[in-house]
CSV table of N, CA, C and O in Angstrom, one decimal:
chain,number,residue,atom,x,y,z
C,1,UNK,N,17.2,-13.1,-14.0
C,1,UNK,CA,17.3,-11.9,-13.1
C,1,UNK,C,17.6,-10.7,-13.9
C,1,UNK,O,18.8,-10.7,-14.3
C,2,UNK,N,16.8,-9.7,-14.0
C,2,UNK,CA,17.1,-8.5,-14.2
C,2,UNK,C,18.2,-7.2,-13.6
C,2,UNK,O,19.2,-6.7,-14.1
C,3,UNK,N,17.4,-7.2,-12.5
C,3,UNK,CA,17.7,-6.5,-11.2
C,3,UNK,C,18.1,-6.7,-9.9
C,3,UNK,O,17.5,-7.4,-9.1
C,4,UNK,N,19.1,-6.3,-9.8
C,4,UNK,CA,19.7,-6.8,-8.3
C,4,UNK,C,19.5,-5.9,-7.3
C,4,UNK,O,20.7,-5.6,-7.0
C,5,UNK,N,18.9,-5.3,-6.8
C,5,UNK,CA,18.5,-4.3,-5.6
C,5,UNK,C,19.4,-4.8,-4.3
C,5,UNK,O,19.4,-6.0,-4.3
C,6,UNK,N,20.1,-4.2,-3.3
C,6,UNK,CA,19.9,-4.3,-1.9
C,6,UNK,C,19.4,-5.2,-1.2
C,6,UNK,O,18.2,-4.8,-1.1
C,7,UNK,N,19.6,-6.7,-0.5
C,7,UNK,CA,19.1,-7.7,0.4
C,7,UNK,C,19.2,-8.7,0.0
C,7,UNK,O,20.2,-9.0,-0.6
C,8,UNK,N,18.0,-9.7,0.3
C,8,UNK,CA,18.2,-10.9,0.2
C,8,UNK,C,18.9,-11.3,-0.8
C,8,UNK,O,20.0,-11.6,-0.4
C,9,UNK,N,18.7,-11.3,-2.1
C,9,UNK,CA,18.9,-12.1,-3.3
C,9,UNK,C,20.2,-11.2,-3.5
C,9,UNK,O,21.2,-11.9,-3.9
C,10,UNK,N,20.5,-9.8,-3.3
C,10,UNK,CA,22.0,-9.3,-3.5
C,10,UNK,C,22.9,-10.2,-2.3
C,10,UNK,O,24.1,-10.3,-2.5
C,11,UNK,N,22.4,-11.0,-0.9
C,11,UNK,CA,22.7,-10.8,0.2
C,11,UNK,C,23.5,-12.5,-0.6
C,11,UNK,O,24.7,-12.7,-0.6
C,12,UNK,N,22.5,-13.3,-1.1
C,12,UNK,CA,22.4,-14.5,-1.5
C,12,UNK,C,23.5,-14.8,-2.7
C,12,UNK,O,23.7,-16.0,-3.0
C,13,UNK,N,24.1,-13.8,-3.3
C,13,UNK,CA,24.4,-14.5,-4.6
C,13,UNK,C,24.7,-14.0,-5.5
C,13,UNK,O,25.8,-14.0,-6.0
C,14,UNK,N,22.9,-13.5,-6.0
C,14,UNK,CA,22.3,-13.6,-7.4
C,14,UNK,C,22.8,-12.3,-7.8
C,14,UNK,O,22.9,-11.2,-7.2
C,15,UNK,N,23.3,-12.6,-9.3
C,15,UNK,CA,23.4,-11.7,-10.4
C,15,UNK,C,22.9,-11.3,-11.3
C,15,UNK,O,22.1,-12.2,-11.5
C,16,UNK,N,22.7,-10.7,-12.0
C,16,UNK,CA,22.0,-9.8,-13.3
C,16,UNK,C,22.1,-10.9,-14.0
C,16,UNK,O,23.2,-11.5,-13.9
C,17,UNK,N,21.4,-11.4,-14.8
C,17,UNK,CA,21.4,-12.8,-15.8
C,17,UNK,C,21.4,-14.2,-15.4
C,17,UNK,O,21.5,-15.2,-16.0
C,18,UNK,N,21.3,-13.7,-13.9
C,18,UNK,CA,20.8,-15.5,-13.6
C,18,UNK,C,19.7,-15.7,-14.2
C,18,UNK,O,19.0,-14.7,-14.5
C,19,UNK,N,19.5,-17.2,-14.3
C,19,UNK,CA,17.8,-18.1,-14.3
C,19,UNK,C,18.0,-18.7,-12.9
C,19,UNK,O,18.8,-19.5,-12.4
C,20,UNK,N,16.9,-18.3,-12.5
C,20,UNK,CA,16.5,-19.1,-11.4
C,20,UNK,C,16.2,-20.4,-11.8
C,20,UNK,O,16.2,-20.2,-13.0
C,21,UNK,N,15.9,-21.9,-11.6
C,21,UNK,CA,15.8,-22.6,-12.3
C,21,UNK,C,15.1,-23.5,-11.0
C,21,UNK,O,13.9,-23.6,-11.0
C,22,UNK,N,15.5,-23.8,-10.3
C,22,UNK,CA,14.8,-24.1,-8.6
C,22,UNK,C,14.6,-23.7,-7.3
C,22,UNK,O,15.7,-23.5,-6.8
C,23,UNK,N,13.8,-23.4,-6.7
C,23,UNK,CA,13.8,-23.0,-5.4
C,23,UNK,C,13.5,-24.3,-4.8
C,23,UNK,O,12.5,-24.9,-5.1
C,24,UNK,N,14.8,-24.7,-3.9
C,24,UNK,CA,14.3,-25.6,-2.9
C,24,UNK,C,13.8,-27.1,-3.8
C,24,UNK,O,14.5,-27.7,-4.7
C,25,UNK,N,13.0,-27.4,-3.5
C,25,UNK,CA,12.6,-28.4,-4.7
C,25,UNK,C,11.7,-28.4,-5.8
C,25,UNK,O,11.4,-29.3,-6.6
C,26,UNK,N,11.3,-27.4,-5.7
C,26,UNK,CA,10.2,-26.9,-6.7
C,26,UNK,C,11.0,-26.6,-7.8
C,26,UNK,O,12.2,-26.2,-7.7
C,27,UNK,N,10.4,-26.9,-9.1
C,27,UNK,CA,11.2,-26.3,-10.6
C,27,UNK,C,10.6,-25.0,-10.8
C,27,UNK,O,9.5,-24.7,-10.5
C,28,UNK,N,11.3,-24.4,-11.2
C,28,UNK,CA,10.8,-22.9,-11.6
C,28,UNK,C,10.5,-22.6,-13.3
C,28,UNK,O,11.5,-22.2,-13.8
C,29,UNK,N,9.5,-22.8,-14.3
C,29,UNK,CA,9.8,-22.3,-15.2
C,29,UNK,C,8.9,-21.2,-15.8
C,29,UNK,O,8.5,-21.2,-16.9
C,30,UNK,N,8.6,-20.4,-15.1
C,30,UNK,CA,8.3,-18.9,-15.6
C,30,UNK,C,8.2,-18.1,-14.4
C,30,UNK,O,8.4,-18.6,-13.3
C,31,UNK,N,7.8,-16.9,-14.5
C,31,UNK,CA,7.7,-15.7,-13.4
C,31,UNK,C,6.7,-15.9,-12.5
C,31,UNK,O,6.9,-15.3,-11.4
C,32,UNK,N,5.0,-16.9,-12.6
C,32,UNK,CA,4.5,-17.2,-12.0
C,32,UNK,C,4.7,-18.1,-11.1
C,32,UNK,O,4.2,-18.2,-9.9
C,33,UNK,N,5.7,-19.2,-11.6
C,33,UNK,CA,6.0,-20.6,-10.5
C,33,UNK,C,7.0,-19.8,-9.9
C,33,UNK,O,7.4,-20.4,-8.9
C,34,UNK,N,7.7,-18.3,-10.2
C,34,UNK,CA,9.0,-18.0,-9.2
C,34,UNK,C,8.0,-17.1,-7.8
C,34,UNK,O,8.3,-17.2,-6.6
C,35,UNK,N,6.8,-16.3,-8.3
C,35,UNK,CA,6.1,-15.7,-7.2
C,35,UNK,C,5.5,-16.7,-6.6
C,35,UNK,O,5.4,-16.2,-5.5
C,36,UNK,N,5.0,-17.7,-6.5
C,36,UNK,CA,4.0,-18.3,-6.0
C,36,UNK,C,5.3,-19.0,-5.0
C,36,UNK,O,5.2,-18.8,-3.8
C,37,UNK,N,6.4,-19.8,-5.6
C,37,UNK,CA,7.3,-20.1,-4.2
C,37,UNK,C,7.9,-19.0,-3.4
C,37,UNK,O,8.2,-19.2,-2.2
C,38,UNK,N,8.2,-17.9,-4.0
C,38,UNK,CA,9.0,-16.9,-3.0
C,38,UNK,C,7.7,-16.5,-2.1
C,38,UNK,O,7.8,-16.8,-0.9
C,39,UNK,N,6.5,-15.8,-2.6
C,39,UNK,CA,5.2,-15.7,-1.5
C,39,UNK,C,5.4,-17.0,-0.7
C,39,UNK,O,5.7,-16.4,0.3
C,40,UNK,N,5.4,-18.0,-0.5
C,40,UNK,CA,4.8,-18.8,0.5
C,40,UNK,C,6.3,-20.1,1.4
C,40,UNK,O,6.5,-21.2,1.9
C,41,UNK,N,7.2,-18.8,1.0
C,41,UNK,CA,8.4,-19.1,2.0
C,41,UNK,C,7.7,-18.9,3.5
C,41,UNK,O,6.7,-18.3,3.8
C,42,UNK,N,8.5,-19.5,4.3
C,42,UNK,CA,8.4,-18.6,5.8
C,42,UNK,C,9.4,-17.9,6.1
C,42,UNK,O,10.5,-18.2,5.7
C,43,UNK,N,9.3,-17.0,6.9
C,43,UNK,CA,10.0,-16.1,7.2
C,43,UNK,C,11.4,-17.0,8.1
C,43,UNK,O,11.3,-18.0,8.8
C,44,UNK,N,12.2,-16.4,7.9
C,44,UNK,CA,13.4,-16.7,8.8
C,44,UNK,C,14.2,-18.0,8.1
C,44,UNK,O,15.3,-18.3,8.4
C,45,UNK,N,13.2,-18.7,6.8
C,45,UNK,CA,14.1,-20.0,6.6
C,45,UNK,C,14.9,-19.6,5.5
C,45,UNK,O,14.7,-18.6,4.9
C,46,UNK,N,15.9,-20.4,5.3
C,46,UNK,CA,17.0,-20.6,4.4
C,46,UNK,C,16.3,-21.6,3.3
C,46,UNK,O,15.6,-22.5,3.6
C,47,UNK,N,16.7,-21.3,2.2
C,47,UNK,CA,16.4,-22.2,1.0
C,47,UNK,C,17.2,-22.2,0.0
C,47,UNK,O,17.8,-21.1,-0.1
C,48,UNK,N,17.5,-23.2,-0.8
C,48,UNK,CA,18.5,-23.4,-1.9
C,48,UNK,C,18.0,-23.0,-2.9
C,48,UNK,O,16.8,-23.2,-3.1
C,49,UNK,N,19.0,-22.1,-4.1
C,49,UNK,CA,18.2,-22.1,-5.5
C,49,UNK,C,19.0,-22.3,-6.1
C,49,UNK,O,20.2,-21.9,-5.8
C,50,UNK,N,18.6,-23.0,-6.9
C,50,UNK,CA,19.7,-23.8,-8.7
C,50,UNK,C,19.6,-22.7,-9.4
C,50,UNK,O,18.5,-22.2,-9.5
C,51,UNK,N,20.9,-22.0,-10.0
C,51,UNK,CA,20.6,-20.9,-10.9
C,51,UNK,C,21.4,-21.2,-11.9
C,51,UNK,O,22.3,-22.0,-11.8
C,52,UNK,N,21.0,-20.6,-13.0
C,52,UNK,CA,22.3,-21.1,-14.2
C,52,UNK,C,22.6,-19.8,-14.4
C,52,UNK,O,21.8,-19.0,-14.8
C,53,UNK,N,24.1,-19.6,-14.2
C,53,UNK,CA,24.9,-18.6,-14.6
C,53,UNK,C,25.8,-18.9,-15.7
C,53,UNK,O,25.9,-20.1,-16.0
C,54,UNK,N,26.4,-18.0,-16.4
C,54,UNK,CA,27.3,-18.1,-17.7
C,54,UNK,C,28.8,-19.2,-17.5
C,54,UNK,O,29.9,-19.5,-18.1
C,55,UNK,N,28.2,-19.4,-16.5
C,55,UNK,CA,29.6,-20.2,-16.2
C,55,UNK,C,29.3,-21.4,-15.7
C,55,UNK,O,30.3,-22.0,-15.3
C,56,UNK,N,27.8,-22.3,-15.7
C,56,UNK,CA,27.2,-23.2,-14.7
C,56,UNK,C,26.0,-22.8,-14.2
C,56,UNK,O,25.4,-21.8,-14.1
C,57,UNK,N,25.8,-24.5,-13.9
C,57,UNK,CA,24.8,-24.2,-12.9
C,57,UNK,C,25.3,-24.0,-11.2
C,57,UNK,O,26.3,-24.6,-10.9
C,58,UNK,N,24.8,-23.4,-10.5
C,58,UNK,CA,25.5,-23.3,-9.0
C,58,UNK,C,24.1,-23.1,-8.0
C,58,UNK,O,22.9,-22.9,-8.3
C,59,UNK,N,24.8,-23.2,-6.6
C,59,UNK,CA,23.8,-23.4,-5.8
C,59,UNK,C,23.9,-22.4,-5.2
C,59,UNK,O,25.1,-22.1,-5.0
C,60,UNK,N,23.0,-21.4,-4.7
C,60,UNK,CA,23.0,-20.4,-3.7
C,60,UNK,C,22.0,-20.3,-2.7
C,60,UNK,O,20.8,-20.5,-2.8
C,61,UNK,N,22.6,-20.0,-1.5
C,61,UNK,CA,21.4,-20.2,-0.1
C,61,UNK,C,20.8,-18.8,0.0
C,61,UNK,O,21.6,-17.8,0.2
C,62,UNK,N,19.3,-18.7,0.1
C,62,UNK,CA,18.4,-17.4,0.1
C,62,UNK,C,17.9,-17.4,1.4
C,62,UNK,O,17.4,-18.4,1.6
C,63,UNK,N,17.9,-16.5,2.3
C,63,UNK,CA,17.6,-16.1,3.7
C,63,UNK,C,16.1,-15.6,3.5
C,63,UNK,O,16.0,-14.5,2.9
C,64,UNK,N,15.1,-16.0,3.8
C,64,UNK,CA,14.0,-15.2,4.1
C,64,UNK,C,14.2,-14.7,5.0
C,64,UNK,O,14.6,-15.3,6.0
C,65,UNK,N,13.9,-13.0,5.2
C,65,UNK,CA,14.1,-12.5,6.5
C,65,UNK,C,13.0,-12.5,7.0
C,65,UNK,O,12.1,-13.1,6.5
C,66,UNK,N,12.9,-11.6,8.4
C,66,UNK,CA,12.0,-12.1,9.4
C,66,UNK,C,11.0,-10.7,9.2
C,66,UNK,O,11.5,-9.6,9.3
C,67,UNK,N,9.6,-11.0,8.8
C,67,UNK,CA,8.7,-9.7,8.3
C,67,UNK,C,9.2,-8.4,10.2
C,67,UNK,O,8.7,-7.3,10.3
C-alpha cells in the first residue's frame, strides 16, 4: 500500500506499507490479482485481508460500501 486516502481501506485498517497478501481467500501476488478481486466484490459485503505489516501478519475486515 502506497496511499491511504479517506474510506474503506483508511475505514478498514490499512497503512502505508502494507502487502495485501489475501483477500478473502484468494492469494494476491501482484497489482492485477489485487484489481481483479476488489472489482468483483459486491457491494455491501465484508471481507477479510491477510496483510503483512512490520510487525506481522494481521487480519483486517474491508466493508464494500453500497455503490
Amino acid at each position: 500500500v502506497e496511499e491511504i486516502r479517506p474510506g474503506p481501506a483508511q475505514a478498514a485498517g490499512l497503512k502505508q506499507g502494507d502487502l495485501i497478501q489475501m483477500i478473502g481467500q484468494k492469494q494476491i501476488r501482484n497489482l492485477a490479482d489485487f484489481r481483479d478481486q476488489i472489482e468483483n466484490l459486491p457491494d455491501g459485503e465484508t471481507v477479510a485481508l491477510l496483510v503483512q505489516r512490520r510487525s506481522g501478519q494481521i487480519f483486517l475486515a474491508l466493508r464494500i460500501p453500497n455503490s
